[in-house]
Coordinates of C-alpha atoms and ligand atoms in Angstrom, one line a residue:
X28 CA 71.1 35.5 -11.7
X29 CA 68.1 36.1 -9.8
X30 CA 68.3 35.5 -5.6
X31 CA 66.2 34.2 -3.0
X32 CA 67.2 35.6 0.3
X33 CA 66.7 33.2 3.5
X34 CA 66.0 34.8 6.9
X35 CA 66.1 33.9 10.5
X36 CA 62.5 34.2 11.5
X37 CA 63.5 35.0 15.0
X38 CA 65.9 37.8 14.3
X39 CA 65.0 38.8 10.8
X40 CA 68.8 38.3 9.9
X41 CA 69.6 37.3 6.2
X42 CA 70.8 34.2 6.3
X43 CA 71.8 33.7 2.9
X44 CA 71.3 34.7 -0.9
X45 CA 71.0 32.0 -3.1
X46 CA 70.8 31.8 -6.7
X47 CA 67.6 30.7 -7.8
X48 CA 67.6 27.8 -10.4
X49 CA 67.1 29.2 -14.0
X50 CA 64.4 27.7 -16.3
X51 CA 67.2 26.5 -18.7
X52 CA 68.9 24.7 -15.7
X53 CA 65.6 23.3 -14.5
X54 CA 65.3 21.6 -18.0
X55 CA 68.8 20.1 -18.1
X56 CA 68.4 19.0 -14.5
X57 CA 65.6 16.9 -15.7
X58 CA 67.1 15.5 -18.6
X59 CA 70.0 14.2 -16.1
X60 CA 67.3 13.4 -13.5
X61 CA 65.8 11.0 -16.6
X62 CA 68.8 9.7 -17.5
X63 CA 70.1 8.7 -14.0
X64 CA 66.4 7.2 -13.3
X65 CA 67.4 4.2 -15.7
X66 CA 70.7 3.3 -14.2
X67 CA 69.0 3.6 -10.5
X68 CA 65.9 1.5 -11.3
X69 CA 68.3 -1.2 -12.7
X70 CA 69.6 -1.7 -9.3
X71 CA 67.8 -4.1 -6.8
X72 CA 65.6 -2.5 -4.7
X73 CA 67.5 -3.8 -1.7
X74 CA 70.7 -1.9 -3.2
X75 CA 68.7 1.4 -3.4
X76 CA 67.3 1.0 0.3
X77 CA 70.6 0.3 1.5
X78 CA 72.4 3.3 -0.1
X79 CA 69.6 5.2 1.6
X80 CA 70.4 3.7 4.7
X81 CA 74.2 4.3 4.2
X82 CA 73.3 8.0 3.6
X83 CA 71.3 8.2 6.7
X84 CA 74.3 7.2 8.9
X85 CA 75.8 10.3 7.6
X86 CA 72.7 12.4 8.8
X87 CA 73.1 10.5 11.9
X88 CA 76.8 11.7 12.7
X89 CA 75.3 15.6 11.7
X90 CA 72.1 15.3 13.5
X91 CA 73.1 18.2 16.0
X92 CA 74.3 20.3 13.0
X93 CA 71.0 19.7 11.2
X94 CA 68.8 20.5 14.2
X95 CA 70.9 23.9 14.7
X96 CA 69.9 24.8 11.3
X97 CA 66.4 23.9 11.0
X98 CA 66.2 25.9 14.5
X99 CA 67.8 28.8 12.7
X100 CA 66.2 28.9 9.5
X101 CA 62.7 27.6 10.3
X102 CA 62.4 28.9 14.2
X103 CA 61.5 26.0 15.8
X104 CA 62.7 25.9 19.4
X105 CA 66.0 23.7 19.8
X106 CA 64.2 20.8 21.5
X107 CA 61.8 20.5 18.5
X108 CA 64.2 21.0 16.0
X109 CA 66.1 18.0 17.4
X110 CA 63.0 15.7 17.7
X111 CA 62.5 16.6 14.0
X112 CA 66.0 15.1 13.0
X113 CA 65.8 12.3 15.7
X114 CA 62.3 10.9 14.7
X115 CA 63.3 11.1 10.9
X116 CA 66.8 9.2 11.6
X117 CA 65.2 6.3 13.7
X118 CA 62.0 5.6 11.5
X119 CA 64.7 5.1 8.5
X120 CA 65.3 1.6 8.4
X121 CA 61.6 0.6 9.3
X122 CA 60.5 2.7 6.3
X123 CA 63.0 1.0 4.2
X124 CA 62.0 -2.4 5.1
X125 CA 58.2 -1.6 4.5
X126 CA 58.9 0.0 0.9
X127 CA 60.6 -3.0 0.0
X128 CA 58.0 -5.4 1.4
X129 CA 54.9 -3.4 -0.2
X130 CA 56.6 -3.3 -3.7
X131 CA 57.3 -7.2 -3.8
X132 CA 55.8 -8.7 -7.0
X133 CA 52.4 -10.1 -6.0
X134 CA 50.9 -13.4 -7.6
X135 CA 47.0 -14.1 -8.3
X136 CA 45.7 -17.2 -9.3
X137 CA 42.2 -18.4 -10.2
X138 CA 42.6 -21.8 -11.4
X139 CA 43.1 -21.0 -14.9
X140 CA 45.6 -17.8 -15.1
X141 CA 48.4 -16.7 -13.1
X142 CA 48.9 -13.1 -12.9
X143 CA 51.7 -11.2 -11.3
X144 CA 51.7 -7.7 -10.3
X145 CA 54.9 -5.1 -10.4
X146 CA 55.0 -2.0 -8.7
X147 CA 57.6 -0.4 -10.9
X148 CA 59.0 3.3 -10.7
X149 CA 57.1 5.9 -12.5
X150 CA 60.5 7.9 -13.5
X151 CA 60.9 11.4 -12.2
X152 CA 59.2 12.6 -9.0
X153 CA 58.9 16.3 -8.5
X154 CA 59.1 17.0 -4.9
X155 CA 57.5 20.2 -4.0
X156 CA 57.7 20.8 -0.1
X157 CA 56.5 23.2 2.8
X158 CA 58.5 25.1 5.5
X159 CA 56.9 23.9 8.7
X160 CA 59.0 20.1 9.0
X161 CA 61.7 21.4 6.7
X162 CA 63.5 17.7 7.0
X163 CA 60.3 15.6 7.8
X164 CA 58.3 16.5 4.8
X165 CA 60.9 15.9 2.3
X166 CA 61.7 12.6 3.9
X167 CA 58.0 11.2 3.6
X168 CA 57.7 12.3 -0.2
X169 CA 61.2 11.3 -1.2
X170 CA 62.6 8.6 0.6
X171 CA 60.0 5.9 -0.5
X172 CA 60.2 7.3 -4.1
X173 CA 63.8 7.0 -4.4
X174 CA 63.9 3.5 -2.8
X175 CA 60.8 2.4 -5.1
X176 CA 63.3 3.6 -8.1
X177 CA 62.4 7.1 -9.2
X178 CA 64.8 10.1 -9.2
X179 CA 63.8 13.2 -7.8
X180 CA 63.9 17.1 -8.5
X181 CA 63.2 18.2 -5.2
X182 CA 62.0 21.9 -4.3
X183 CA 62.1 22.9 -0.6
X184 CA 60.3 25.8 0.6
X185 CA 61.6 29.0 -0.4
X186 CA 61.3 29.9 3.6
X187 CA 64.0 27.0 4.4
X188 CA 66.0 26.3 1.3
X189 CA 69.0 26.1 3.6
X190 CA 67.7 23.0 5.4
X191 CA 66.9 21.3 2.1
X192 CA 69.9 22.1 0.3
X193 CA 72.0 20.5 3.4
X194 CA 69.6 17.5 3.6
X195 CA 70.0 16.7 -0.3
X196 CA 73.9 17.6 -0.2
X197 CA 74.2 14.7 3.0
X198 CA 72.2 12.3 0.9
X199 CA 74.2 13.0 -2.2
X200 CA 77.3 12.0 -0.5
X201 CA 76.3 8.4 -1.2
X202 CA 73.5 8.2 -3.7
X203 CA 74.7 8.2 -7.5
X204 CA 74.9 11.6 -9.4
X205 CA 71.7 13.2 -10.4
X206 CA 69.5 10.6 -8.4
X207 CA 68.2 13.9 -6.1
X208 CA 68.8 17.2 -7.1
X209 CA 67.6 20.4 -5.6
X210 CA 65.7 23.0 -7.4
X211 CA 65.9 26.3 -5.4
X212 CA 63.3 28.9 -5.7
X213 CA 59.6 29.8 -5.1
X214 CA 56.2 29.3 -6.3
X215 CA 57.4 30.1 -9.7
X216 CA 59.9 27.4 -9.9
X217 CA 57.6 25.0 -8.4
X218 CA 54.7 25.9 -11.2
X219 CA 57.8 25.4 -13.7
X220 CA 58.3 21.4 -12.3
X221 CA 54.7 20.9 -12.4
X222 CA 54.8 22.2 -16.2
X223 CA 58.0 19.9 -17.1
X224 CA 57.8 16.4 -18.4
X225 CA 58.2 14.8 -14.8
X226 CA 55.9 11.7 -14.2
X227 CA 55.1 12.3 -10.6
X228 CA 54.2 15.2 -8.6
X229 CA 54.4 14.4 -4.9
X230 CA 53.5 17.9 -2.5
X231 CA 52.7 18.8 0.8
X232 CA 51.7 22.7 1.1
X233 CA 48.5 24.7 1.5
X234 CA 45.2 23.5 0.3
X235 CA 45.2 26.5 -2.6
X236 CA 48.6 25.4 -3.9
X237 CA 47.4 22.0 -4.0
X238 CA 44.2 22.8 -6.3
X239 CA 46.5 24.7 -8.6
X240 CA 49.0 22.0 -9.1
X241 CA 46.1 19.1 -9.5
X242 CA 44.8 21.7 -11.9
X243 CA 48.0 21.7 -14.0
X244 CA 49.1 18.4 -14.0
X245 CA 45.9 17.2 -14.9
X246 CA 46.7 18.5 -18.4
X247 CA 49.6 16.1 -18.6
X248 CA 47.8 13.3 -16.7
X249 CA 51.0 13.5 -14.5
X250 CA 50.2 11.2 -11.1
X251 CA 49.7 13.5 -8.2
X252 CA 50.0 13.1 -4.2
X253 CA 48.9 16.1 -2.3
X254 CA 49.2 16.3 1.4
X255 CA 47.5 19.6 2.3
X256 CA 46.1 21.8 4.9
X257 CA 43.8 21.1 8.0
X258 CA 41.5 22.7 10.5
X259 CA 41.8 20.0 13.4
X260 CA 39.3 19.2 16.2
X261 CA 39.5 18.2 19.5
X262 CA 36.1 16.7 21.2
X263 CA 36.2 16.1 24.8
X264 CA 33.3 13.7 25.6
X265 CA 31.3 14.1 29.0
X266 CA 33.2 10.9 30.5
X267 CA 36.7 12.3 29.4
X268 CA 39.7 12.5 31.8
X269 CA 39.7 16.3 31.2
X270 CA 43.1 17.1 33.2
X271 CA 44.6 14.5 30.4
X272 CA 42.6 16.1 27.6
X273 CA 43.6 19.9 28.6
X274 CA 47.4 19.0 28.8
X275 CA 46.8 17.2 25.1
X276 CA 45.2 20.4 24.3
X277 CA 47.8 22.8 25.2
X278 CA 50.5 20.8 23.5
X279 CA 48.9 20.0 20.3
X280 CA 47.7 23.4 19.8
X281 CA 50.8 25.4 20.5
X282 CA 53.7 22.9 19.5
X283 CA 55.9 24.6 16.6
X284 CA 54.0 27.9 17.2
X285 CA 50.7 26.1 16.3
X286 CA 52.3 25.8 12.5
X287 CA 51.7 22.2 12.4
X288 CA 49.1 20.8 9.2
X289 CA 47.6 18.7 12.5
X290 CA 47.4 21.4 15.3
X291 CA 44.4 21.5 17.2
X292 CA 42.6 24.4 16.3
X293 CA 38.9 24.0 17.7
X294 CA 37.9 22.5 20.7
X295 CA 34.4 21.2 21.7
X296 CA 33.8 20.7 25.3
X297 CA 30.6 19.9 27.0
X298 CA 28.9 23.1 28.8
X299 CA 29.1 21.8 32.1
X300 CA 32.7 21.2 32.1
X301 CA 33.7 24.4 30.2
X302 CA 34.8 26.3 33.2
X303 CA 36.8 23.6 34.5
X304 CA 38.4 22.9 31.5
X305 CA 39.6 26.3 30.4
X306 CA 41.0 26.6 33.8
X307 CA 43.1 23.7 33.0
X308 CA 44.2 24.3 29.3
X309 CA 45.3 27.8 30.6
X310 CA 47.4 26.1 33.0
X311 CA 49.0 23.8 30.6
X312 CA 49.4 26.8 28.4
X313 CA 51.7 28.7 30.9
X314 CA 54.0 25.7 30.4
X315 CA 54.1 25.7 26.7
X316 CA 57.6 27.4 25.0
X317 CA 56.8 28.8 21.6
X318 CA 59.3 30.0 18.9
X319 CA 58.6 32.7 16.2
X320 CA 56.1 32.2 13.1
X321 CA 57.9 32.0 9.9
X322 CA 57.2 35.3 8.6
X323 CA 55.0 38.4 9.0
X324 CA 52.6 37.5 6.3
X325 CA 51.7 34.3 8.7
X326 CA 51.4 36.3 11.7
X327 CA 49.2 38.9 9.9
X328 CA 47.0 36.1 8.9
X329 CA 46.6 34.9 12.4
X330 CA 46.3 38.3 13.7
X331 CA 43.4 39.2 11.0
X332 CA 41.8 36.1 12.1
X333 CA 41.9 37.0 15.8
X334 CA 40.5 40.7 14.8
X335 CA 38.0 39.4 12.9
X336 CA 36.5 36.9 15.3
X337 CA 36.8 39.4 18.2
X338 CA 34.7 41.9 16.0
X339 CA 32.2 39.3 15.7
X340 CA 31.9 38.9 19.5
X341 CA 34.5 36.2 20.2
X342 CA 36.4 37.0 23.4
X343 CA 40.3 36.1 24.1
X344 CA 40.7 34.6 27.5
X345 CA 44.4 34.0 27.4
X346 CA 47.4 35.8 25.6
X347 CA 47.1 39.5 24.3
X348 CA 47.7 39.5 20.4
X349 CA 48.8 43.3 21.0
X350 CA 52.0 42.1 22.7
X351 CA 54.0 41.1 19.5
X352 CA 57.5 41.3 18.9
X353 CA 59.0 40.9 15.1
X354 CA 57.4 37.7 14.2
X355 CA 56.8 36.7 17.6
X356 CA 53.1 35.9 18.7
X357 CA 52.2 34.4 21.8
X358 CA 49.6 31.6 22.4
X359 CA 46.0 32.9 22.2
X360 CA 42.8 31.1 23.3
X361 CA 39.5 32.4 22.3
X362 CA 35.8 31.5 23.6
X363 CA 32.3 32.6 22.1
X364 CA 33.7 32.2 18.4
X365 CA 30.6 31.0 16.1
X366 CA 30.8 28.3 13.5
X367 CA 30.7 30.6 10.3
X368 CA 33.7 32.7 11.6
X369 CA 36.7 32.5 9.4
X370 CA 38.8 31.4 12.2
X371 CA 36.6 28.5 12.7
X372 CA 36.4 27.3 9.0
X373 CA 39.9 28.5 7.4
X374 CA 43.3 27.0 8.8
X375 CA 44.7 29.3 11.1
X376 CA 48.2 27.9 11.1
X377 CA 49.5 29.8 14.3
X378 CA 49.4 29.7 18.0
X379 CA 45.8 30.3 18.5
X380 CA 42.8 27.7 19.7
X381 CA 39.0 28.3 19.7
X382 CA 37.1 26.8 22.4
X383 CA 33.4 26.3 22.1
X384 CA 30.8 25.0 24.6
X385 CA 28.4 22.4 23.4
X386 CA 25.1 20.8 24.5
X387 CA 25.8 17.4 23.4
X388 CA 28.5 15.5 21.1
X389 CA 26.2 15.6 18.3
X390 CA 26.6 19.6 17.9
X391 CA 30.3 18.7 18.5
X392 CA 30.6 16.2 15.6
X393 CA 28.5 18.7 13.3
X394 CA 30.6 21.4 14.0
X395 CA 33.9 19.7 13.3
X396 CA 32.8 18.4 10.1
X397 CA 31.9 22.0 8.8
X398 CA 34.4 23.7 6.0
X399 CA 36.6 22.0 3.2
X400 CA 39.3 20.5 5.9
X401 CA 39.4 16.7 7.0
X402 CA 43.1 16.1 7.9
X403 CA 42.7 15.3 11.6
X404 CA 40.8 14.9 14.7
X405 CA 41.1 13.8 18.4
X406 CA 38.3 12.5 20.6
X407 CA 38.6 12.3 24.4
X408 CA 36.5 9.9 26.5
X409 CA 37.8 7.1 29.3
X410 CA 35.0 5.1 27.6
X411 CA 36.7 3.4 24.3
X412 CA 33.3 2.6 22.8
X413 CA 31.7 5.6 23.2
X414 CA 35.0 7.3 21.9
X415 CA 35.2 5.1 18.7
X416 CA 31.5 5.9 17.9
X417 CA 32.3 9.4 17.8
X418 CA 35.5 9.0 16.1
X419 CA 33.6 7.1 13.2
X420 CA 31.3 10.0 12.7
X421 CA 34.4 12.3 11.8
X422 CA 35.1 13.5 8.2
X423 CA 38.9 13.5 9.3
X424 CA 41.2 11.1 7.6
X425 CA 42.8 10.5 10.8
X426 CA 41.4 10.2 14.4
X427 CA 43.3 9.8 17.7
X428 CA 41.6 8.7 20.5
X429 CA 43.1 10.2 23.8
X430 CA 46.4 10.7 21.9
X431 CA 47.3 12.8 18.8
X432 CA 46.3 11.8 15.3
X433 CA 48.5 9.8 13.2
X434 CA 48.9 5.8 13.7
X435 CA 51.1 2.9 14.9
X436 CA 54.3 3.3 12.7
X437 CA 54.1 1.9 9.3
X438 CA 50.1 3.0 9.0
X439 CA 49.1 5.6 6.5
X440 CA 49.3 9.3 6.8
X441 CA 45.9 10.6 5.2
X442 CA 43.8 13.7 4.6
X443 CA 40.2 13.5 3.8
X444 CA 37.9 15.9 1.6
X445 CA 40.0 19.1 0.8
X446 CA 42.8 17.9 3.1
X447 CA 44.6 15.3 0.9
X448 CA 44.6 13.5 -2.6
X449 CA 46.1 10.1 -2.0
X450 CA 47.9 9.3 1.1
X451 CA 51.8 8.1 2.0
X452 CA 52.9 5.5 4.6
X453 CA 51.8 2.1 4.7
X454 CA 51.8 -0.2 1.8
X455 CA 48.8 1.2 -0.2
X456 CA 51.0 4.7 0.3
X457 CA 54.3 3.4 -0.3
X458 CA 52.6 2.2 -3.8
X459 CA 51.5 5.5 -5.1
X460 CA 54.9 6.2 -5.9
X461 CA 54.6 3.6 -8.5
X462 CA 53.3 2.2 -11.5
X463 CA 51.4 -0.9 -11.3
X464 CA 51.5 -3.3 -14.2
X465 CA 50.1 -7.0 -14.7
X466 CA 51.6 -10.1 -16.7
X467 CA 49.0 -12.8 -16.9
X468 CA 49.8 -16.6 -18.2
X469 CA 48.1 -19.8 -18.8
X470 CA 48.3 -22.2 -15.7
Ligands
NAD15 P1 52.4 26.5 0.2 O1 51.2 25.9 -0.4 O2 52.6 28.1 0.3 O3 53.9 26.0 -0.4 C1 54.3 24.7 -0.4 C2 55.2 24.7 -1.2 O4 54.6 24.8 -2.7 C3 56.5 25.6 -1.1 O5 57.7 24.8 -1.8 C4 56.2 26.5 -2.4 O6 57.2 27.3 -3.1 C5 55.5 25.9 -3.4 N1 54.6 26.4 -4.2 C6 53.7 27.5 -4.2 N2 53.0 27.9 -5.3 C7 53.3 26.9 -6.1 C8 52.4 26.5 -7.4 N3 51.7 27.3 -7.7 N4 52.9 25.5 -8.1 C9 53.9 24.6 -7.6 N5 54.4 24.8 -6.6 C10 54.0 26.0 -5.6 O7 52.5 26.1 1.6 P2 53.5 26.5 2.9 O8 53.2 27.7 3.3 O9 54.8 26.2 2.5 O10 52.8 25.4 4.2 C11 52.1 25.2 5.1 C12 50.9 24.5 4.7 O11 51.5 23.0 4.5 C13 49.7 24.5 5.8 O12 48.7 24.4 5.0 C14 49.8 23.3 6.1 O13 48.6 22.5 6.7 C15 50.4 22.4 5.2 N6 51.0 20.9 5.5 C16 50.3 19.6 5.5 C17 50.8 18.6 5.5 C18 50.2 17.4 5.7 O14 50.8 16.4 6.0 N7 49.1 17.3 5.2 C19 52.2 18.5 6.3 C20 52.6 19.9 6.6 C21 52.1 21.1 6.1

């Protein structure tokens, strides 16, 4: 049987050799998932939600163990690993309530006819996830889907299978058999899942993989939800609190070693404020602790972007990319970049940020909107009206003003242009895990 090796990205130690799910077993799992879905969907939505909440009590009991495993297998620093686990646990009951509310049948009348809308489960959800939030990403795609009455075939990233298996194992202590099953493997098993007879594919990962999935899922008219990469900008307007902006920039560019879809990768600051901003961001970057990059391929990709930029005239003003050890790379800040450089167009997904001095906000908006990504963006200003007017000119699906992207709890998580296809969170997002049907009758 073929094996998947998983490593500690910090030390290179092999943590486990796991059996890859063979094609035949994957088909058998699908058959079981379809059978289990019939019984699962017969339970009331409240019962399904309560089972999930009960399962999360067990996750709460094991929170530190889960965080330790995330730290070991994904590499994020211990405090960030614990934050990932805790924020997932604390949000769960609100998510459950919101899904129930979103999927309540709704009546519409026009004086002649009464129509009832129902949000039914779709069937089996093939959930394919990345490595950077190894518990958070599966949670966002699986939990609303399970509460909605679907069963799930979950394929965690090949970089973090132990976290995925452990998360599912804890949930499965409470869930009925075959409601949630884990497929172990890499892109090959992901492709098999996409080609299999599932009704829904939910995916978080790179734009390249997302395009591949959409193309192949289209052949079977399968429902697809894709959360993809980003190249987020931070625009610092001339009336911004520079210190607050610099503090935010350092944290949002380098947390999780920059391996966050909504990391700040491009900063635009007004020419007259460039020098002061640069001094401040350097100071705050000194305080940042980073972990390793996930693997050497990701590190090489980042180093290549830096090399190309430097050959094209960019200047490194913070950090030394030559000083690397294993998968470790310290934060790097670049200036004198130009809009057409790879590092300004393609996702970096590493501890690097590029700062551009601009003449005015029009230039900042124009450069922010270049390229195919449009996940998030941030605007800093002490004048809310000014900030809002710039925010509305950005192509991004999510814009934060004087704060990170992502909204009030219960709001959607959405990428625009090449950063997403569909969305999750919010009533509209929860409904994307379902099939809408209507029944109409005379009044
Ligand atoms: P990836 O696309 O390489 O892999 C993601 C998952 O897809 C893995 O489980 C992988 O095995 C599987 N896969 C690979 N090829 C496949 C194929 N052809 N068909 C089906 N499945 C396939 O991405 P990654 O390196 O794991 O994650 C990093 C990316 O995820 C970044 O681009 C990041 O921005 C993005 N991301 C986006 C969000 C968001 O909310 N928009 C959140 C986290 C990460």
